[in-house]
mmCIF file of C-alpha atoms in Angstrom:
data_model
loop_
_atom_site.group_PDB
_atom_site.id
_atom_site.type_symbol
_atom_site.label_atom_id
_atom_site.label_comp_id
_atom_site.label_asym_id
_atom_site.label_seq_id
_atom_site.Cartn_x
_atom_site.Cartn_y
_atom_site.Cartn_z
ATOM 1 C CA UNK A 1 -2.976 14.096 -2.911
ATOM 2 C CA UNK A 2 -1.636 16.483 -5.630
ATOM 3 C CA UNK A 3 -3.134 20.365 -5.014
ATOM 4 C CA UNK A 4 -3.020 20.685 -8.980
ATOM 5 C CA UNK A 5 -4.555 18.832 -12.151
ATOM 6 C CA UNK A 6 -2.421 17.828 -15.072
ATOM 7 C CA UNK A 7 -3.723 20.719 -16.913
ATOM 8 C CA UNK A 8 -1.781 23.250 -14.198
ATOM 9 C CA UNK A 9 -5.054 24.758 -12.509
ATOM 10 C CA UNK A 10 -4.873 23.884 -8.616
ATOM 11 C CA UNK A 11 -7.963 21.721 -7.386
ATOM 12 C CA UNK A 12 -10.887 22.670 -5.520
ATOM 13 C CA UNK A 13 -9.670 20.690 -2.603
ATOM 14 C CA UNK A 14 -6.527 23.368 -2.944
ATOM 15 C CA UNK A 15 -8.700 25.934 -2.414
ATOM 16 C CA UNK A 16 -10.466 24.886 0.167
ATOM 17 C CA UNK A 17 -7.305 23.618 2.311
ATOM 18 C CA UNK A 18 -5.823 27.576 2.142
ATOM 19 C CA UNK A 19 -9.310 28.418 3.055
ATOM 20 C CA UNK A 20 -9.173 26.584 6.122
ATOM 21 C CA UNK A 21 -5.685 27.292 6.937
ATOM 22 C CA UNK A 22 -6.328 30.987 6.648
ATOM 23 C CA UNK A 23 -9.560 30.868 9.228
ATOM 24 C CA UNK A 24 -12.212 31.075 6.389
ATOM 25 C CA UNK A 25 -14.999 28.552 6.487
ATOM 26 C CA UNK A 26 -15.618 25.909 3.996
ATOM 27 C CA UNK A 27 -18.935 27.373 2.325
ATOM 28 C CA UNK A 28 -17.611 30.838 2.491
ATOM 29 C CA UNK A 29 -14.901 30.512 0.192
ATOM 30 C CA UNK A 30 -16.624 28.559 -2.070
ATOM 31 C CA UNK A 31 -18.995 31.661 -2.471
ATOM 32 C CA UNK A 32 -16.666 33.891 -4.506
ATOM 33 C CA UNK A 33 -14.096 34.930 -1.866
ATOM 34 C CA UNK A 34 -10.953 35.974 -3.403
ATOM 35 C CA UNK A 35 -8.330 32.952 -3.650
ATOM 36 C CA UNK A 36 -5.010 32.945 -1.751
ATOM 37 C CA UNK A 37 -1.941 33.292 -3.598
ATOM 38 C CA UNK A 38 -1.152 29.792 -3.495
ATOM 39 C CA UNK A 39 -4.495 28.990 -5.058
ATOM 40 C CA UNK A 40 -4.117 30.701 -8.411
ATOM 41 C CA UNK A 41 -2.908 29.942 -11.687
ATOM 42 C CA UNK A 42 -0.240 30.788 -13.466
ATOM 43 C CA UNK A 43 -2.215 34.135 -15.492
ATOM 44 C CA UNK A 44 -3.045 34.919 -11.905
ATOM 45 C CA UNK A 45 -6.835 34.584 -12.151
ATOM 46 C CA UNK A 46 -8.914 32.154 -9.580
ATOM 47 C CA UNK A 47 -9.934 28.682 -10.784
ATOM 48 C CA UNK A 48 -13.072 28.156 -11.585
ATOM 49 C CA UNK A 49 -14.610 25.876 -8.767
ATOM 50 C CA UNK A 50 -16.850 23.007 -9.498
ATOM 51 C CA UNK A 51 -19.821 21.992 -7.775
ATOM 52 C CA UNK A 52 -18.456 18.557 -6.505
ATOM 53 C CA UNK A 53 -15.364 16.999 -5.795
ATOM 54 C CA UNK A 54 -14.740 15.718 -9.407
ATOM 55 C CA UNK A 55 -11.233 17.161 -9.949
ATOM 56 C CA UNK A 56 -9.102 14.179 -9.690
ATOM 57 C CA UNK A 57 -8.874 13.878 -6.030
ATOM 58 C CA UNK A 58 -10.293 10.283 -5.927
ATOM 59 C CA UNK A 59 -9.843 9.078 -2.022
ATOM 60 C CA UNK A 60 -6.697 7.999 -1.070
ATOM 61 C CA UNK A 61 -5.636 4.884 -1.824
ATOM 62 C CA UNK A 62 -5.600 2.166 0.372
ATOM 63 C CA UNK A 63 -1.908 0.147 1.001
ATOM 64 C CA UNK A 64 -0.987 -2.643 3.126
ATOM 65 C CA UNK A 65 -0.730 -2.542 7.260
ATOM 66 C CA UNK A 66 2.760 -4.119 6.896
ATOM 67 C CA UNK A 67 4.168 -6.529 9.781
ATOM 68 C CA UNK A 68 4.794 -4.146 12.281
ATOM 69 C CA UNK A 69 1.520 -1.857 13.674
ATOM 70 C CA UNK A 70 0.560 -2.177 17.461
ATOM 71 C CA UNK A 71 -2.563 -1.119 18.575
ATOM 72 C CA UNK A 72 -3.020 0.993 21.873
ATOM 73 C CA UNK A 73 -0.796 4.042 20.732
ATOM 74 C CA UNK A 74 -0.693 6.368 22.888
ATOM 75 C CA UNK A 75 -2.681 9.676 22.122
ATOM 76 C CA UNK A 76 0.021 12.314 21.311
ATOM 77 C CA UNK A 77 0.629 14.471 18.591
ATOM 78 C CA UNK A 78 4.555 14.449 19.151
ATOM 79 C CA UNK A 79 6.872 11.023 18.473
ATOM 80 C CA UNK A 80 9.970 12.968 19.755
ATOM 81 C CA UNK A 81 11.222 11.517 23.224
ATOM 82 C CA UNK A 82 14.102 12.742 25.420
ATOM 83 C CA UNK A 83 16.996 11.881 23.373
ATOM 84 C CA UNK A 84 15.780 11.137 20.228
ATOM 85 C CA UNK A 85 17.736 11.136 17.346
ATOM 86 C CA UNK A 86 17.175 12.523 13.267
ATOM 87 C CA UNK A 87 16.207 14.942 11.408
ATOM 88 C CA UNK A 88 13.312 16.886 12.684
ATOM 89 C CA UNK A 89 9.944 16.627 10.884
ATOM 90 C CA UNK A 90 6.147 17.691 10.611
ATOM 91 C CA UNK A 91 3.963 16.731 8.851
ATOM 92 C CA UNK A 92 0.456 18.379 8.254
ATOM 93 C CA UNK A 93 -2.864 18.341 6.232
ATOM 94 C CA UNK A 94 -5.976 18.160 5.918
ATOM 95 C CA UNK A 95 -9.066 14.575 6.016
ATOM 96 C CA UNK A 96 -11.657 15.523 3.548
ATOM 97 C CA UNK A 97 -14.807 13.064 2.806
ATOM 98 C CA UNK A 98 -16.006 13.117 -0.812
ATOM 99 C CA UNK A 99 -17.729 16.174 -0.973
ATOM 100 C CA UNK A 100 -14.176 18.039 -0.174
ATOM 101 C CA UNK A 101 -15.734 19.089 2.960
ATOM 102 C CA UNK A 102 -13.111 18.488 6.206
ATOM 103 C CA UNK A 103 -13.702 15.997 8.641
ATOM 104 C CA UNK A 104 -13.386 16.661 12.142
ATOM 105 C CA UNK A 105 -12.836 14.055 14.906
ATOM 106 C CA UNK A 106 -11.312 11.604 12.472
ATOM 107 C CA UNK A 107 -8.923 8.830 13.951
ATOM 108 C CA UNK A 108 -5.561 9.451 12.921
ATOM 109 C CA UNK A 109 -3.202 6.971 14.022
ATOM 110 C CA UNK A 110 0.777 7.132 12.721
ATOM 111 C CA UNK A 111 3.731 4.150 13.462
ATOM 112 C CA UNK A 112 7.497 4.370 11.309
ATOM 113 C CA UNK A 113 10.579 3.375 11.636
ATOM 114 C CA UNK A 114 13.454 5.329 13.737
ATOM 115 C CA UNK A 115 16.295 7.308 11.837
ATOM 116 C CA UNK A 116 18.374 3.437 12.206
ATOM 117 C CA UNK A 117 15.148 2.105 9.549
ATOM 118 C CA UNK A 118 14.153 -0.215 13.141
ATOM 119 C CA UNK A 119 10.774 -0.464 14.905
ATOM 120 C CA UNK A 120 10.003 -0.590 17.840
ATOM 121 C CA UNK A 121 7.954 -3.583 18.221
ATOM 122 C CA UNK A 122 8.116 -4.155 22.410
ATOM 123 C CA UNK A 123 7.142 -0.286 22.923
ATOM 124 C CA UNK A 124 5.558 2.102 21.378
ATOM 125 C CA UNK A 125 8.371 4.887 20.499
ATOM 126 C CA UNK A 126 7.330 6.615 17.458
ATOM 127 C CA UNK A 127 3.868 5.086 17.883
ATOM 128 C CA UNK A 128 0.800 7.046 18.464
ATOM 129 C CA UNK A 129 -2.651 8.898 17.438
ATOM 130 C CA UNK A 130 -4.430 12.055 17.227
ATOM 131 C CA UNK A 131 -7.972 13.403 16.332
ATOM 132 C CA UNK A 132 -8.320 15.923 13.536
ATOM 133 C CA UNK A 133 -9.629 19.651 14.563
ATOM 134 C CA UNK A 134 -12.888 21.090 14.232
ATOM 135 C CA UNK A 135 -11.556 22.085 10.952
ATOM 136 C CA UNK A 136 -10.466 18.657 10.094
ATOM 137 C CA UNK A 137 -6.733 19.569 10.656
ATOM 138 C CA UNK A 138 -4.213 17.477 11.804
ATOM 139 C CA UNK A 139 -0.261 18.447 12.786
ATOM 140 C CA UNK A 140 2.798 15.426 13.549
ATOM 141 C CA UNK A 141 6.075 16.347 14.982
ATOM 142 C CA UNK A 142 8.343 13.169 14.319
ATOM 143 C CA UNK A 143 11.832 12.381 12.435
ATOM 144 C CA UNK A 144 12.543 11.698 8.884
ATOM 145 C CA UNK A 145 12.441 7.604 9.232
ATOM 146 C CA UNK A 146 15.508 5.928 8.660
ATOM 147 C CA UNK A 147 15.535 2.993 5.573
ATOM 148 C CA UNK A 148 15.735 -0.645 5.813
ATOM 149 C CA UNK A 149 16.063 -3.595 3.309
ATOM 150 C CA UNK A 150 13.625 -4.012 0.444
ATOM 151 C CA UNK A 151 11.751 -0.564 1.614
ATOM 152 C CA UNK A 152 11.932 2.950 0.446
ATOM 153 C CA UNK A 153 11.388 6.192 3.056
ATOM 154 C CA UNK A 154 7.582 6.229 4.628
ATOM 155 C CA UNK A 155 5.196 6.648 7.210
ATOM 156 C CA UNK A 156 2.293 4.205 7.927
ATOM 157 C CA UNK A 157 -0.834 5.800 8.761
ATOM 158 C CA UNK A 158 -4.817 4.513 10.097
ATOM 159 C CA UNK A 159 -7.626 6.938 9.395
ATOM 160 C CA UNK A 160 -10.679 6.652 10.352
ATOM 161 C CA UNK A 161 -14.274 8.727 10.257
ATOM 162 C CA UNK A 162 -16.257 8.340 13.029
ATOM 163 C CA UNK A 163 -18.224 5.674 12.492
ATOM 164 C CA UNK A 164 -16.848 4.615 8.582
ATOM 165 C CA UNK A 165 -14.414 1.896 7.872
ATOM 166 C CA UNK A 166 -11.042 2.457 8.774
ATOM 167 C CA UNK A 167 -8.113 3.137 5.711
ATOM 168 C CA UNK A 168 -4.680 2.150 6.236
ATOM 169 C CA UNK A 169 -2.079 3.656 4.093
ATOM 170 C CA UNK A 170 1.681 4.629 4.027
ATOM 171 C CA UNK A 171 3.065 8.233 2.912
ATOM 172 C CA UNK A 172 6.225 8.568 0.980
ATOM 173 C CA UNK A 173 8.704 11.801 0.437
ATOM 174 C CA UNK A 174 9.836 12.830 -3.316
ATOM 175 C CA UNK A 175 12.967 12.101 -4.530
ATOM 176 C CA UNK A 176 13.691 9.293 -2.978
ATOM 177 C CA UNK A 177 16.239 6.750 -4.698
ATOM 178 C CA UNK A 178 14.124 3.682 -3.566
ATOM 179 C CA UNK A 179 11.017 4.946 -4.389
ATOM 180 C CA UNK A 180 12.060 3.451 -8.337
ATOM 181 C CA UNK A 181 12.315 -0.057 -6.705
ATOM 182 C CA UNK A 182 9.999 -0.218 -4.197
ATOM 183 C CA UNK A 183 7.512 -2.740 -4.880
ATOM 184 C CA UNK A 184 5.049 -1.301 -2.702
ATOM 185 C CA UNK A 185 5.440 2.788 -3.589
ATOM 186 C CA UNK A 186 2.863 4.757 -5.185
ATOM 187 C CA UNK A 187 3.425 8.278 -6.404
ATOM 188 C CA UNK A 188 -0.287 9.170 -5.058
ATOM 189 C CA UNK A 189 1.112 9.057 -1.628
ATOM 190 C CA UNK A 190 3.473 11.288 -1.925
ATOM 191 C CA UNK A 191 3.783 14.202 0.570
ATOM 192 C CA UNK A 192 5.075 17.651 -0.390
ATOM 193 C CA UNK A 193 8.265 18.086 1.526
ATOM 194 C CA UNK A 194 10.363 21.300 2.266
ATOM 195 C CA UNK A 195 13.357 21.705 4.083
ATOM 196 C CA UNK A 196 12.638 24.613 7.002
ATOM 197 C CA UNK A 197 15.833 25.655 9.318
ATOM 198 C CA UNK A 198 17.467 22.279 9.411
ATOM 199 C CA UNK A 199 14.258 20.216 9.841
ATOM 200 C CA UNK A 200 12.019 19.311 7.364
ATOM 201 C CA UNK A 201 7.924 20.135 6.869
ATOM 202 C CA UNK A 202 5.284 18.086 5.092
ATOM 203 C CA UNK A 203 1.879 18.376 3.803
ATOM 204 C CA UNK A 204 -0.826 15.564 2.892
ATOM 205 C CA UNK A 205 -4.531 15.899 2.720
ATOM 206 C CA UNK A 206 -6.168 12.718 3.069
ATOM 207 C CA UNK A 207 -9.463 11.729 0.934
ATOM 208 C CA UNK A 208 -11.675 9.756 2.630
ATOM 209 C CA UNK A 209 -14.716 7.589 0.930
ATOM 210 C CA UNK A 210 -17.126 8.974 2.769
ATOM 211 C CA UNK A 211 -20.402 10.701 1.494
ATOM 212 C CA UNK A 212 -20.971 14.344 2.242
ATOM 213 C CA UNK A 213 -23.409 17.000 1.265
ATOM 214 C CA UNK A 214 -22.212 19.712 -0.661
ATOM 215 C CA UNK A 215 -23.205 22.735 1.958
ATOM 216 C CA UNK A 216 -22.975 22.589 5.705
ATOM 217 C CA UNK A 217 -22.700 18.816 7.591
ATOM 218 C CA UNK A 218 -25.817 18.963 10.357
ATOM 219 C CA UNK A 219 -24.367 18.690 13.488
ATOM 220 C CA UNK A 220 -24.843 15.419 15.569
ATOM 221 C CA UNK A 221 -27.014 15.412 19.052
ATOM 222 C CA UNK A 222 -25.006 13.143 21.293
ATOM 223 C CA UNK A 223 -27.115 10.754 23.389
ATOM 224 C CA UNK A 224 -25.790 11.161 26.829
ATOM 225 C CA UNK A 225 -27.222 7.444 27.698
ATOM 226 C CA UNK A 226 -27.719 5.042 25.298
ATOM 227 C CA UNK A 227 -30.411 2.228 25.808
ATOM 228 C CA UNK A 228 -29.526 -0.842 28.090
ATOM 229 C CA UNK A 229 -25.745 0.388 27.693
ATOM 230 C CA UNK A 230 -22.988 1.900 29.940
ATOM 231 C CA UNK A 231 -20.959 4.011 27.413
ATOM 232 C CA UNK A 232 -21.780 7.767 27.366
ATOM 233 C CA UNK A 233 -20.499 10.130 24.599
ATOM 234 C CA UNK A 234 -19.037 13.330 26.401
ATOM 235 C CA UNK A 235 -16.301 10.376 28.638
ATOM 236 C CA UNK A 236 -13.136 10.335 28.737
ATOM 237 C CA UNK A 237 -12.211 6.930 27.858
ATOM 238 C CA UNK A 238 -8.955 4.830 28.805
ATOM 239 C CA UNK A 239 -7.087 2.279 27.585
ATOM 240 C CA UNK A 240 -8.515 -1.049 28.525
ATOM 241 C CA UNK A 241 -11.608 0.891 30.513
ATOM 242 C CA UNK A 242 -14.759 -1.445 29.879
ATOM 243 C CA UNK A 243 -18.387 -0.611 28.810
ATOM 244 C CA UNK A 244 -21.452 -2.062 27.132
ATOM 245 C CA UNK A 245 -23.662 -0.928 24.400
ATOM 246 C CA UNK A 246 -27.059 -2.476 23.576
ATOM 247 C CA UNK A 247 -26.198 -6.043 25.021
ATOM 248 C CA UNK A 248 -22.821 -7.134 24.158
ATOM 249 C CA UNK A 249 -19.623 -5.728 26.554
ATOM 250 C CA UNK A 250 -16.482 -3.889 25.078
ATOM 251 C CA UNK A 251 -13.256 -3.356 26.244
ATOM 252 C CA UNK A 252 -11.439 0.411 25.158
ATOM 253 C CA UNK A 253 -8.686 -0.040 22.592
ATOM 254 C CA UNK A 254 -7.240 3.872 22.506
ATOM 255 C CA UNK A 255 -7.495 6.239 24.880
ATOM 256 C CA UNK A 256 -10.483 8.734 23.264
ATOM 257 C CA UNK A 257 -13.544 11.267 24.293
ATOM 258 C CA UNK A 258 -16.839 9.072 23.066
ATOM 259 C CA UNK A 259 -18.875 11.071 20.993
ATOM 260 C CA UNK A 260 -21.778 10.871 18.767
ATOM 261 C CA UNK A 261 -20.907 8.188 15.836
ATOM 262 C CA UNK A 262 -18.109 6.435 18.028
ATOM 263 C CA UNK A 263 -20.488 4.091 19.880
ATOM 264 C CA UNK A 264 -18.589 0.572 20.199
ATOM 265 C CA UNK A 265 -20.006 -1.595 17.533
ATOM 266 C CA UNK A 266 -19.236 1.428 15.106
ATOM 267 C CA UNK A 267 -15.582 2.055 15.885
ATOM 268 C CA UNK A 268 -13.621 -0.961 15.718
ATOM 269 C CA UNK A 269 -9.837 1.045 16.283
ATOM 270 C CA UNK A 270 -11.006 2.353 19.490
ATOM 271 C CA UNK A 271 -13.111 -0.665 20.697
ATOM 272 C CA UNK A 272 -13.470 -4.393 20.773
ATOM 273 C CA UNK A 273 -15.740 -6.683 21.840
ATOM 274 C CA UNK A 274 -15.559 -9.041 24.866
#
């Protein structure tokens, strides 16, 4: 999403990204800590910060899966192989609920075209999923993805909350020819792109519809055993590795830690029923 209104002054999602970024925590800077430099508007004086996340950053808008996702990605934070070809990218950000406070653990999972505009639909090269940081932070080393007929340059992208429904989107770069006749393009998705060294870097905070409370998110107690169930938060889960959770029997879908909030009926991307 944009970091600045149409009026020029940077949003309090802005704010709070370079807050997190720098190592500050969420409620601190919102307290009257001096803004970075990146934060402040044009006369050089902080925003003023409003008390909810009513600045324009609505949550991101939904777009369609497209023909070509696979699930079972592996978990990897890195879509370069030995040998792989294109220009270098990474893209990084932020997943925010409502409340513009970050989400950790969220389900991020990315799949895009090589630099030739082809998928790989029998493997899973530049296919695969991450978790955001306790700071809700996420980071993607991949390549620039090469264009095909009737498409303009993107990424397609899951995200998911632990425990909320699961958003699937598609980012786009500026300045992109096809992005004018691309059916499917919407300017709301656009990443901000640099060029760094002969590669390229991106940023993209994601909004997610999910309710927050303004100051500090209680933290969850895990329940080590669930009733008349196998699955345990705290495991290591893999791939096809089978549990059960008040009754029914599930079957893993991504490799994942189970935590608090990721119990199988809850998390459809990472389990399924059997």
């Amino acid at each position: 999403m944009d970091h600045e209104t149409s009026t020029g002054h940077v949003t309090r999602k802005a704010v709070l990204r370079a807050a997190l970024a720098a190592g500050i925590a969420a409620p601190t800077v919102l307290m009257g800590v001096p803004a970075l430099a990146r934060t402040l508007t044009a006369g050089g004086a902080a925003p003023a910060l409003t008390p909810e996340c009513d600045d324009g950053d609505d949550p991101t808008p939904a777009q369609t899966e497209g023909p070509y996702f696979k699930p079972n990605s592996p978990l990897r934070t890195s879509l370069l192989e030995a040998g792989t070809a294109g220009l270098r990218l990474t893209v990084s950000g932020y997943v925010f609920g409502l409340a513009c406070r970050p989400i950790a653990g969220a389900l991020l999972d990315f799949w895009q075209a090589d630099t030739n505009g082809a998928y790989d639909n029998t493997g899973f090269r530049f296919r695969g999923h991450q978790f955001t940081d306790a700071q809700g932070a996420f980071r993607l080393t991949t390549i620039v993805p090469g264009l095909y007929p009737g498409r303009t340059r993107h990424l397609h992208v899951k995200v998911q909350a632990p425990g909320r429904p699961v958003l699937t989107s598609q980012l786009y770069f500026p300045g992109e020819p096809r992005n004018n006749t691309d059916s499917i393009f919407d300017p709301r998705l656009l990443m901000t792109v640099r060029d760094a060294g002969g590669a390229r870097e991106a940023a993209f905070d994601f909004v997610l519809n999910v309710p927050q409370n303004p100051g500090p998110s209680p933290t969850a107690t895990a329940t080590t055993q669930p009733p008349g169930g196998s699955w345990a938060a705290g495991t290591a889960y893999r791939a096809g590795d089978r549990v059960t959770y008040g009754g029914p029997a599930y079957v893993c879908l991504q490799a994942h830690t189970g935590q608090a909030g990721w119990e199988p009926p809850n998390v459809p991307a990472l389990w399924r029923a059997v």
